[in-house]
C-alpha cells in the first residue's frame, strides 16, 4: 500500500502540472485578451486609449510577458526575474510582518515600473538610442537643466522604453552596468545570512536571462501560495482573500446538500432494489428520471417563483429569493419576519440555505439512489449472497454486511468526486439564487475576464479532483477486503 501511495503521489504531481498547463493555455488563447475592449476605437477622442496606456495596463496585469514566461511566473512567481542574489534561508529575512525577502535586486532597470517618472542624464548615440549614465526614478522637486524628463512605458532587460512628458512618441533609453540608479524604496541587501549569487543568470546586464529582467515583480506564484490579485471583481485585492470570503458559504451549502442526499438516497436505493417492481420501486424510478432530466436552473427558478413570489401573492409566509443573509430586518409577511430572525443569525442563514440546498439535494438524490439501486440489484444476484441466505443468516445481515459493502463501490466512485464540488460549489445554483459562494465567484470571474480568479479556482478544483481519485481508491479497500494495492 505504501509503494502504491508513493507511486500515485508522483502521478498526481504530473497530472496537476499538465492540468495547470491546460488551464493557462485555454484562458490565454481567448481572442483579444482582457484588453480587447480597450483596443476598440472610440468615437470620443478623450476616451481613446493609446498604446502607451495599453503597455502600462499589460505590465500591471502581468500579461506583457511571452506566453511561456507568463505561465512560469504564474506558477513560481516573478520576484526572481532580474535578481542578483537569492536567499538560502528557510523563510528569508522579514522586511515586515507579511513579506519575506527571497530574492534581492541591485538598483537597476529591473526595478523600474510603467508610469514611473524619470530624470535621465546621457546622450543620444549614432543609432538614435539614448545612452544613460544616470537614472533617477520618481524624483521630487524641479529637474536640473542637464537631465531629460521621461515617463516609463515598459522595460526590456537593460532597455527602457520611455515617452517624453508633454510630447508624443516614445524612445529607448539604454542602460549599462555602469549606469548610476537612484530608486526610492529599493531595499538594501541584508548583511547577514546565506546568499547565492544568481546575477549570472538573471541580472539585466550580464545574466543569461537578462532580457527578461524588466518583468521583475513581487508575485511569488501559486506554488508559493501567492495566487495574484483580482483584475476586476475586487481590483487590486488578493485572490486568496476573495476565495476565503466565499469559501465558507459554499462549504456549508454543499456539505449539507451532500449529507442530506446520502442520508435519503442510500435507504431509498436499497429499498427499491430489495422490492424490485413494487409500487415503491416505480415511484423511485419515476423520481430519478425526473430529477436526472430536470434542468437545475429551471427548477431553481420554479422554486423562487413558487415560494418567494406566489406565496407572497397568496398571503403565505414567503421565502427570500436569494442571498446568503439579510442586510436589514425582514419585511412583514416574510418567513424570516415570522421567525423573528436577526440579520446574520443562524436562523437567517438557514432559511436562505433552504431553497438552494433543496435544489441540489434533489438533484443528487435522483442520481445516487439510481446508482445504489442498480448496484444492489447486481450484487443481490451474486452467488455469495445466495450462500449467505442459504446459511440461514438474517436478511438484514445479508443486505448490509454481504451485499451493501460490495454495492457501495460504484457509488463511492461518484460520491468522492463530490469533494471538488464542496469547494467549487454549484455554479448554476449559486447564480440562480444569488448565493455568494465559490460557484458564483467563478461565474463572475469568467463574465468579467478576471483571469487570476478563474485560473485559481480551476487549479484548486483540478487538485481536488486528483485527491478525490486517490481517496476513492483508498475507500475501495475499506468496503471491499478483496481489493488490495500491494
Short mmCIF file of C-alpha atoms in Angstrom, two decimals:
data_model
loop_
_atom_site.label_atom_id
_atom_site.label_comp_id
_atom_site.label_asym_id
_atom_site.label_seq_id
_atom_site.Cartn_x
_atom_site.Cartn_y
_atom_site.Cartn_z
CA UNK A 1 0.00 0.00 0.00
CA UNK A 2 2.85 2.39 0.82
CA UNK A 3 4.52 1.79 -2.54
CA UNK A 4 1.19 2.35 -4.27
CA UNK A 5 0.63 5.67 -2.45
CA UNK A 6 4.13 6.89 -3.32
CA UNK A 7 3.59 5.98 -6.97
CA UNK A 8 0.21 7.71 -7.02
CA UNK A 9 1.70 10.80 -5.39
CA UNK A 10 4.13 11.30 -8.26
CA UNK A 11 1.37 10.58 -10.75
CA UNK A 12 -0.76 13.25 -9.07
CA UNK A 13 2.04 15.81 -9.40
CA UNK A 14 2.34 15.08 -13.12
CA UNK A 15 -1.42 15.27 -13.66
CA UNK A 16 -1.72 18.55 -11.77
CA UNK A 17 1.18 20.00 -13.76
CA UNK A 18 -0.49 19.06 -17.03
CA UNK A 19 -3.76 20.50 -15.73
CA UNK A 20 -2.10 23.83 -14.94
CA UNK A 21 -0.74 23.98 -18.49
CA UNK A 22 -4.16 23.26 -19.95
CA UNK A 23 -5.88 25.80 -17.69
CA UNK A 24 -3.41 28.55 -18.51
CA UNK A 25 -3.38 27.81 -22.24
CA UNK A 26 -7.18 27.71 -22.59
CA UNK A 27 -7.72 31.02 -20.79
CA UNK A 28 -4.89 32.72 -22.64
CA UNK A 29 -5.93 31.80 -26.18
CA UNK A 30 -9.16 33.78 -25.79
CA UNK A 31 -9.31 36.23 -28.74
CA UNK A 32 -8.18 39.73 -27.83
CA UNK A 33 -7.48 39.02 -24.18
CA UNK A 34 -8.82 41.14 -21.32
CA UNK A 35 -7.88 44.41 -23.02
CA UNK A 36 -9.74 43.74 -26.29
CA UNK A 37 -12.48 46.21 -25.35
CA UNK A 38 -9.96 48.98 -24.73
CA UNK A 39 -8.35 48.48 -28.13
CA UNK A 40 -11.63 49.16 -29.90
CA UNK A 41 -11.59 52.66 -31.33
CA UNK A 42 -13.99 55.05 -29.63
CA UNK A 43 -15.81 57.89 -31.32
CA UNK A 44 -14.81 60.18 -28.47
CA UNK A 45 -11.11 61.04 -28.71
CA UNK A 46 -10.96 61.70 -24.99
CA UNK A 47 -11.91 58.07 -24.33
CA UNK A 48 -9.37 56.56 -26.71
CA UNK A 49 -6.56 54.55 -25.17
CA UNK A 50 -3.03 54.95 -26.51
CA UNK A 51 -0.54 52.14 -26.98
CA UNK A 52 1.41 53.57 -24.04
CA UNK A 53 -1.69 53.18 -21.87
CA UNK A 54 -2.13 49.62 -23.14
CA UNK A 55 1.50 48.87 -22.27
CA UNK A 56 1.03 50.17 -18.74
CA UNK A 57 -2.08 48.06 -18.24
CA UNK A 58 -0.38 44.97 -19.66
CA UNK A 59 2.52 45.44 -17.24
CA UNK A 60 0.12 45.97 -14.34
CA UNK A 61 -1.86 42.84 -15.22
CA UNK A 62 1.28 40.83 -15.93
CA UNK A 63 0.23 39.94 -19.48
CA UNK A 64 3.11 41.72 -21.20
CA UNK A 65 5.34 38.66 -20.93
CA UNK A 66 5.77 35.92 -23.56
CA UNK A 67 3.20 33.18 -23.05
CA UNK A 68 5.66 30.57 -21.74
CA UNK A 69 7.18 33.08 -19.31
CA UNK A 70 3.72 34.14 -18.15
CA UNK A 71 2.91 30.54 -17.27
CA UNK A 72 6.21 30.09 -15.42
CA UNK A 73 5.76 33.29 -13.42
CA UNK A 74 2.16 32.32 -12.63
CA UNK A 75 3.47 29.08 -11.17
CA UNK A 76 6.67 30.16 -9.36
CA UNK A 77 6.41 33.95 -9.25
CA UNK A 78 8.33 36.79 -10.91
CA UNK A 79 10.37 38.12 -7.98
CA UNK A 80 13.40 36.19 -9.29
CA UNK A 81 13.46 37.99 -12.65
CA UNK A 82 16.36 40.44 -12.64
CA UNK A 83 17.59 39.19 -9.27
CA UNK A 84 21.25 39.34 -8.28
CA UNK A 85 21.11 37.32 -5.06
CA UNK A 86 18.84 34.58 -3.72
CA UNK A 87 18.40 33.92 -0.01
CA UNK A 88 19.13 30.36 1.09
CA UNK A 89 17.45 30.85 4.48
CA UNK A 90 14.28 28.77 5.03
CA UNK A 91 11.98 31.79 5.10
CA UNK A 92 14.27 34.63 4.09
CA UNK A 93 14.59 37.80 6.13
CA UNK A 94 11.50 39.58 7.38
CA UNK A 95 11.01 43.07 5.99
CA UNK A 96 7.64 43.37 7.69
CA UNK A 97 5.05 41.02 9.13
CA UNK A 98 3.82 39.83 5.73
CA UNK A 99 6.75 39.99 3.32
CA UNK A 100 9.84 37.79 3.30
CA UNK A 101 12.77 38.60 1.03
CA UNK A 102 13.66 35.64 -1.15
CA UNK A 103 15.45 37.46 -3.98
CA UNK A 104 17.35 40.74 -3.96
CA UNK A 105 17.88 43.09 -6.92
CA UNK A 106 20.56 45.73 -7.04
CA UNK A 107 19.23 49.15 -8.09
CA UNK A 108 18.95 48.82 -11.86
CA UNK A 109 16.42 48.89 -14.68
CA UNK A 110 14.67 45.74 -13.39
CA UNK A 111 13.10 47.77 -10.55
CA UNK A 112 11.50 50.36 -12.83
CA UNK A 113 7.77 50.18 -13.49
CA UNK A 114 5.47 51.63 -16.16
CA UNK A 115 4.34 55.22 -15.39
CA UNK A 116 7.44 55.90 -13.23
CA UNK A 117 8.73 59.45 -13.92
CA UNK A 118 12.46 59.54 -14.66
CA UNK A 119 15.30 62.04 -14.69
CA UNK A 120 17.93 60.79 -17.08
CA UNK A 121 21.41 62.08 -17.92
CA UNK A 122 23.20 60.96 -21.03
CA UNK A 123 23.31 61.49 -24.76
CA UNK A 124 21.84 60.08 -27.94
CA UNK A 125 24.19 57.79 -29.88
CA UNK A 126 24.50 57.32 -33.62
CA UNK A 127 21.70 54.72 -33.70
CA UNK A 128 19.24 57.15 -32.09
CA UNK A 129 19.32 55.35 -28.74
CA UNK A 130 19.66 57.47 -25.59
CA UNK A 131 22.68 56.20 -23.63
CA UNK A 132 22.02 56.83 -19.93
CA UNK A 133 24.74 57.50 -17.39
CA UNK A 134 22.34 58.47 -14.56
CA UNK A 135 18.73 57.45 -13.92
CA UNK A 136 16.60 58.70 -11.04
CA UNK A 137 13.13 57.21 -10.59
CA UNK A 138 10.17 59.05 -9.06
CA UNK A 139 12.16 62.24 -8.47
CA UNK A 140 10.85 65.22 -6.50
CA UNK A 141 11.37 68.93 -6.95
CA UNK A 142 12.46 70.86 -10.03
CA UNK A 143 14.56 68.91 -12.54
CA UNK A 144 18.12 70.14 -13.13
CA UNK A 145 18.91 71.64 -16.50
CA UNK A 146 21.16 68.74 -17.51
CA UNK A 147 18.54 65.97 -17.23
CA UNK A 148 15.89 64.69 -19.60
CA UNK A 149 12.41 64.14 -18.11
CA UNK A 150 10.72 60.92 -19.22
CA UNK A 151 7.99 58.53 -18.14
CA UNK A 152 8.47 54.75 -18.30
CA UNK A 153 6.34 52.85 -20.81
CA UNK A 154 7.94 49.40 -20.47
CA UNK A 155 11.25 47.80 -19.55
CA UNK A 156 13.01 45.12 -21.58
CA UNK A 157 16.19 43.99 -19.91
CA UNK A 158 18.68 46.86 -19.98
CA UNK A 159 16.50 48.95 -22.33
CA UNK A 160 13.78 51.28 -21.05
CA UNK A 161 11.08 52.40 -23.46
CA UNK A 162 10.03 55.89 -22.38
CA UNK A 163 7.91 58.80 -23.52
CA UNK A 164 8.74 62.45 -23.07
CA UNK A 165 6.48 64.26 -20.65
CA UNK A 166 4.17 66.50 -22.64
CA UNK A 167 5.26 65.12 -26.02
CA UNK A 168 4.04 62.35 -28.31
CA UNK A 169 6.05 59.32 -29.30
CA UNK A 170 8.45 57.02 -27.49
CA UNK A 171 12.19 56.36 -27.50
CA UNK A 172 14.57 53.84 -25.97
CA UNK A 173 16.89 54.61 -23.07
CA UNK A 174 19.77 52.13 -22.90
CA UNK A 175 21.44 51.45 -19.55
CA UNK A 176 24.58 49.54 -18.66
CA UNK A 177 26.14 48.11 -15.52
CA UNK A 178 27.93 51.44 -15.10
CA UNK A 179 24.71 53.49 -15.13
CA UNK A 180 24.01 55.08 -11.76
CA UNK A 181 20.48 54.39 -10.49
CA UNK A 182 18.59 56.23 -7.76
CA UNK A 183 15.37 54.33 -7.00
CA UNK A 184 13.38 55.20 -3.86
CA UNK A 185 12.22 52.18 -1.92
CA UNK A 186 14.92 49.82 -3.22
CA UNK A 187 15.68 47.74 -0.14
CA UNK A 188 19.33 47.17 0.82
CA UNK A 189 20.62 43.64 0.81
CA UNK A 190 20.64 42.21 4.35
CA UNK A 191 24.11 41.96 5.82
CA UNK A 192 23.79 38.52 7.41
CA UNK A 193 22.52 35.19 6.19
CA UNK A 194 23.39 32.78 3.40
CA UNK A 195 23.06 34.25 -0.09
CA UNK A 196 23.60 32.69 -3.50
CA UNK A 197 24.78 34.84 -6.39
CA UNK A 198 22.32 34.41 -9.28
CA UNK A 199 23.30 37.56 -11.20
CA UNK A 200 25.00 35.43 -13.88
CA UNK A 201 21.54 34.09 -14.73
CA UNK A 202 19.03 36.89 -14.05
CA UNK A 203 20.93 40.21 -13.96
CA UNK A 204 19.76 42.53 -16.80
CA UNK A 205 23.33 43.29 -17.94
CA UNK A 206 25.27 40.06 -17.56
CA UNK A 207 22.63 37.38 -16.96
CA UNK A 208 21.75 34.67 -19.47
CA UNK A 209 18.06 35.55 -18.94
CA UNK A 210 18.79 39.23 -18.53
CA UNK A 211 16.44 40.29 -21.32
CA UNK A 212 13.53 39.22 -19.08
CA UNK A 213 14.74 41.26 -16.10
CA UNK A 214 12.26 44.03 -16.85
CA UNK A 215 9.43 41.71 -15.83
CA UNK A 216 10.64 41.68 -12.24
CA UNK A 217 7.73 41.87 -9.78
CA UNK A 218 6.60 40.85 -6.33
CA UNK A 219 4.42 37.85 -7.19
CA UNK A 220 5.61 34.60 -5.58
CA UNK A 221 3.47 32.23 -7.69
CA UNK A 222 0.85 29.62 -6.91
CA UNK A 223 3.50 27.10 -5.85
CA UNK A 224 4.36 29.51 -3.03
CA UNK A 225 0.64 30.10 -2.36
CA UNK A 226 0.56 33.54 -3.94
CA UNK A 227 -2.47 33.50 -6.25
CA UNK A 228 -2.09 37.04 -7.50
CA UNK A 229 -4.59 39.88 -7.31
CA UNK A 230 -8.01 40.34 -8.84
CA UNK A 231 -8.18 42.40 -12.02
CA UNK A 232 -11.84 43.41 -11.97
CA UNK A 233 -14.04 41.77 -9.31
CA UNK A 234 -12.09 43.39 -6.47
CA UNK A 235 -9.41 45.37 -8.26
CA UNK A 236 -6.06 45.04 -6.53
CA UNK A 237 -7.30 42.68 -3.81
CA UNK A 238 -5.51 39.33 -3.33
CA UNK A 239 -7.35 36.42 -4.90
CA UNK A 240 -6.91 34.41 -1.71
CA UNK A 241 -9.00 36.97 0.17
CA UNK A 242 -11.82 36.64 -2.37
CA UNK A 243 -11.72 32.85 -2.08
CA UNK A 244 -11.73 32.97 1.72
CA UNK A 245 -14.70 35.35 1.75
CA UNK A 246 -16.81 32.93 -0.32
CA UNK A 247 -15.46 29.53 0.74
CA UNK A 248 -17.41 29.21 3.99
CA UNK A 249 -20.75 29.79 2.24
CA UNK A 250 -20.05 27.16 -0.40
CA UNK A 251 -18.71 24.54 2.01
CA UNK A 252 -21.79 24.92 4.21
CA UNK A 253 -24.22 24.66 1.28
CA UNK A 254 -22.52 21.76 -0.46
CA UNK A 255 -21.83 19.78 2.71
CA UNK A 256 -25.45 19.99 3.83
CA UNK A 257 -26.71 19.07 0.36
CA UNK A 258 -24.33 16.11 0.17
CA UNK A 259 -25.17 14.77 3.63
CA UNK A 260 -28.93 15.12 3.13
CA UNK A 261 -28.70 13.45 -0.27
CA UNK A 262 -26.73 10.48 1.06
CA UNK A 263 -28.99 10.00 4.07
CA UNK A 264 -32.04 9.85 1.81
CA UNK A 265 -30.63 8.28 -1.38
CA UNK A 266 -28.97 5.23 0.19
CA UNK A 267 -32.05 3.84 2.01
CA UNK A 268 -34.31 4.62 -0.95
CA UNK A 269 -31.95 2.89 -3.39
CA UNK A 270 -31.63 -0.17 -1.16
CA UNK A 271 -35.38 -0.49 -0.63
CA UNK A 272 -36.03 -0.01 -4.32
CA UNK A 273 -33.63 -2.84 -5.17
CA UNK A 274 -34.95 -5.21 -2.50
CA UNK A 275 -38.56 -4.53 -3.54
CA UNK A 276 -37.94 -4.57 -7.28
CA UNK A 277 -41.01 -3.90 -9.46
CA UNK A 278 -43.06 -2.87 -6.44
CA UNK A 279 -45.02 0.37 -6.20
CA UNK A 280 -42.15 1.91 -4.24
CA UNK A 281 -39.70 0.89 -6.96
CA UNK A 282 -41.80 2.52 -9.67
CA UNK A 283 -42.13 5.72 -7.62
CA UNK A 284 -38.37 5.86 -7.05
CA UNK A 285 -37.66 5.15 -10.73
CA UNK A 286 -40.02 7.95 -11.80
CA UNK A 287 -38.42 10.33 -9.33
CA UNK A 288 -34.90 9.51 -10.55
CA UNK A 289 -35.88 10.06 -14.19
CA UNK A 290 -37.45 13.39 -13.31
CA UNK A 291 -34.51 14.51 -11.17
CA UNK A 292 -31.90 13.47 -13.71
CA UNK A 293 -33.57 15.17 -16.67
CA UNK A 294 -34.71 18.34 -14.89
CA UNK A 295 -32.61 21.45 -15.70
CA UNK A 296 -31.20 22.85 -12.47
CA UNK A 297 -31.68 26.48 -13.46
CA UNK A 298 -35.33 25.82 -14.35
CA UNK A 299 -36.04 24.03 -11.08
CA UNK A 300 -34.36 26.81 -9.12
CA UNK A 301 -36.43 29.47 -10.89
CA UNK A 302 -39.61 27.48 -10.24
CA UNK A 303 -38.73 27.30 -6.54
CA UNK A 304 -38.24 31.08 -6.44
CA UNK A 305 -41.47 31.65 -8.35
CA UNK A 306 -43.48 29.43 -6.02
CA UNK A 307 -42.04 30.01 -2.56
CA UNK A 308 -41.00 33.65 -2.95
CA UNK A 309 -43.49 35.28 -5.32
CA UNK A 310 -46.62 33.13 -5.33
CA UNK A 311 -46.57 32.65 -1.56
CA UNK A 312 -46.40 36.43 -1.16
CA UNK A 313 -49.37 36.84 -3.52
CA UNK A 314 -51.34 34.23 -1.60
CA UNK A 315 -50.59 35.86 1.74
CA UNK A 316 -48.45 32.97 2.97
CA UNK A 317 -45.06 33.35 4.71
CA UNK A 318 -42.70 33.54 1.76
CA UNK A 319 -39.01 32.71 1.40
CA UNK A 320 -36.22 35.13 0.47
CA UNK A 321 -35.49 34.76 -3.24
CA UNK A 322 -31.71 34.79 -2.88
CA UNK A 323 -28.64 35.89 -1.00
CA UNK A 324 -26.80 34.48 1.98
CA UNK A 325 -28.08 36.64 4.84
CA UNK A 326 -30.26 39.71 5.26
CA UNK A 327 -28.69 43.15 5.30
CA UNK A 328 -31.71 44.68 7.06
CA UNK A 329 -34.70 43.34 9.08
CA UNK A 330 -37.05 41.13 7.08
CA UNK A 331 -40.18 42.78 5.62
CA UNK A 332 -43.55 41.92 7.07
CA UNK A 333 -45.02 38.72 5.68
CA UNK A 334 -41.69 37.02 5.03
CA UNK A 335 -40.89 33.77 6.82
CA UNK A 336 -37.87 35.40 8.43
CA UNK A 337 -40.10 38.07 9.97
CA UNK A 338 -42.44 35.39 11.28
CA UNK A 339 -39.46 33.62 12.89
CA UNK A 340 -38.18 36.95 14.26
CA UNK A 341 -34.79 36.20 12.75
CA UNK A 342 -31.95 38.64 13.35
CA UNK A 343 -29.93 39.67 10.27
CA UNK A 344 -26.85 37.48 10.03
CA UNK A 345 -28.04 34.97 12.65
CA UNK A 346 -28.15 31.22 12.22
CA UNK A 347 -31.91 31.25 11.55
CA UNK A 348 -31.40 33.85 8.84
CA UNK A 349 -28.62 31.81 7.24
CA UNK A 350 -30.61 28.54 7.49
CA UNK A 351 -33.66 29.99 5.73
CA UNK A 352 -31.50 31.41 2.93
CA UNK A 353 -29.85 27.98 2.57
CA UNK A 354 -33.13 26.08 2.34
CA UNK A 355 -34.07 26.55 -1.33
CA UNK A 356 -30.62 26.13 -2.93
CA UNK A 357 -29.98 23.12 -0.68
CA UNK A 358 -33.30 21.54 -1.76
CA UNK A 359 -32.45 22.02 -5.43
CA UNK A 360 -29.01 20.43 -5.08
CA UNK A 361 -30.20 17.67 -2.75
CA UNK A 362 -32.99 16.54 -5.09
CA UNK A 363 -30.56 16.51 -7.99
CA UNK A 364 -28.02 14.38 -6.10
CA UNK A 365 -30.71 12.12 -4.61
CA UNK A 366 -32.02 11.25 -8.05
CA UNK A 367 -28.67 10.11 -9.35
CA UNK A 368 -27.30 8.47 -6.22
CA UNK A 369 -30.45 6.49 -5.43
CA UNK A 370 -30.47 5.20 -9.00
CA UNK A 371 -26.85 4.09 -8.77
CA UNK A 372 -27.48 2.44 -5.40
CA UNK A 373 -30.46 0.54 -6.78
CA UNK A 374 -28.60 -0.69 -9.88
CA UNK A 375 -25.55 -1.74 -7.89
CA UNK A 376 -27.63 -3.54 -5.24
CA UNK A 377 -29.62 -5.42 -7.90
CA UNK A 378 -26.40 -6.67 -9.45
CA UNK A 379 -24.90 -7.74 -6.11
CA UNK A 380 -28.09 -9.46 -4.85
CA UNK A 381 -27.85 -11.89 -7.78
CA UNK A 382 -24.32 -12.99 -6.86
CA UNK A 383 -23.59 -16.48 -5.57
CA UNK A 384 -22.12 -15.35 -2.24
CA UNK A 385 -25.41 -13.59 -1.40
CA UNK A 386 -27.36 -16.77 -2.15
CA UNK A 387 -24.88 -18.71 0.01
CA UNK A 388 -25.34 -16.26 2.89
CA UNK A 389 -29.10 -16.70 2.71
CA UNK A 390 -28.77 -20.48 2.45
CA UNK A 391 -26.72 -20.45 5.68
CA UNK A 392 -29.76 -19.03 7.45
CA UNK A 393 -28.44 -15.53 8.09
CA UNK A 394 -30.93 -12.81 8.79
CA UNK A 395 -31.97 -10.76 5.80
CA UNK A 396 -30.66 -7.62 7.46
CA UNK A 397 -27.21 -9.18 7.84
CA UNK A 398 -27.26 -10.40 4.24
CA UNK A 399 -28.20 -6.96 2.92
CA UNK A 400 -25.91 -4.76 4.97
CA UNK A 401 -22.89 -6.99 5.61
CA UNK A 402 -22.63 -9.01 2.42
CA UNK A 403 -24.47 -7.05 -0.28
CA UNK A 404 -24.24 -3.36 0.59
CA UNK A 405 -20.47 -3.20 1.11
CA UNK A 406 -19.82 -4.52 -2.38
CA UNK A 407 -22.61 -2.44 -3.86
CA UNK A 408 -21.07 0.74 -2.49
CA UNK A 409 -18.01 0.59 -4.77
CA UNK A 410 -19.67 2.24 -7.81
CA UNK A 411 -21.34 4.78 -5.54
CA UNK A 412 -18.02 5.64 -3.88
CA UNK A 413 -16.61 6.46 -7.31
CA UNK A 414 -19.35 9.02 -7.81
CA UNK A 415 -19.57 10.44 -4.29
CA UNK A 416 -15.83 11.06 -3.84
CA UNK A 417 -15.94 13.39 -6.82
CA UNK A 418 -18.29 15.49 -4.75
CA UNK A 419 -15.18 16.69 -2.91
CA UNK A 420 -14.25 19.19 -5.66
CA UNK A 421 -17.86 20.37 -5.70
CA UNK A 422 -17.77 21.05 -1.96
CA UNK A 423 -15.04 23.58 -2.73
CA UNK A 424 -16.17 24.68 -6.17
CA UNK A 425 -19.84 24.96 -5.42
CA UNK A 426 -22.72 24.58 -7.84
CA UNK A 427 -22.16 27.42 -10.27
CA UNK A 428 -25.65 27.45 -11.80
CA UNK A 429 -27.49 27.05 -8.50
CA UNK A 430 -25.47 29.73 -6.73
CA UNK A 431 -26.00 32.08 -9.68
CA UNK A 432 -29.78 31.50 -9.81
CA UNK A 433 -30.15 32.12 -6.07
CA UNK A 434 -27.56 34.95 -5.94
CA UNK A 435 -25.76 32.86 -3.33
CA UNK A 436 -22.32 34.36 -2.78
CA UNK A 437 -20.19 31.25 -2.93
CA UNK A 438 -17.28 29.93 -4.94
CA UNK A 439 -19.51 28.84 -7.82
CA UNK A 440 -20.92 32.32 -8.29
CA UNK A 441 -17.43 33.80 -7.90
CA UNK A 442 -16.23 31.59 -10.75
CA UNK A 443 -19.14 32.70 -12.94
CA UNK A 444 -18.44 36.37 -12.21
CA UNK A 445 -14.74 35.88 -12.92
CA UNK A 446 -15.47 34.39 -16.34
CA UNK A 447 -18.03 37.03 -17.25
CA UNK A 448 -15.67 39.87 -16.31
CA UNK A 449 -12.49 38.18 -17.64
CA UNK A 450 -10.88 38.21 -14.21
CA UNK A 451 -8.26 35.64 -15.17
CA UNK A 452 -6.35 35.33 -11.87
CA UNK A 453 -9.56 34.42 -10.02
CA UNK A 454 -10.76 31.99 -12.70
CA UNK A 455 -7.38 30.26 -13.01
CA UNK A 456 -7.04 29.91 -9.25
CA UNK A 457 -10.46 28.29 -8.90
CA UNK A 458 -9.80 25.93 -11.82
CA UNK A 459 -6.42 24.97 -10.37
CA UNK A 460 -7.80 24.21 -6.92
CA UNK A 461 -10.61 22.19 -8.48
CA UNK A 462 -8.11 20.19 -10.55
CA UNK A 463 -6.06 19.41 -7.43
CA UNK A 464 -9.18 18.30 -5.56
CA UNK A 465 -10.23 16.03 -8.44
CA UNK A 466 -6.86 14.28 -8.28
CA UNK A 467 -7.11 13.98 -4.48
CA UNK A 468 -10.67 12.65 -4.79
CA UNK A 469 -9.46 9.93 -7.16
CA UNK A 470 -6.86 8.79 -4.64
CA UNK A 471 -9.41 8.95 -1.82
CA UNK A 472 -11.76 6.75 -3.81
CA UNK A 473 -9.06 4.12 -4.30
CA UNK A 474 -8.36 4.08 -0.57
CA UNK A 475 -12.05 3.76 0.28
CA UNK A 476 -12.35 0.78 -2.04
CA UNK A 477 -10.04 -1.19 0.26
CA UNK A 478 -12.21 -0.34 3.27
CA UNK A 479 -15.53 -1.53 1.83
CA UNK A 480 -14.19 -4.50 -0.13
CA UNK A 481 -11.47 -6.60 1.55
CA UNK A 482 -10.72 -8.31 -1.77
CA UNK A 483 -9.15 -5.10 -3.13
CA UNK A 484 -5.51 -4.56 -2.26
CA UNK A 485 -2.90 -2.27 -3.76
CA UNK A 486 0.21 -4.23 -2.79
#
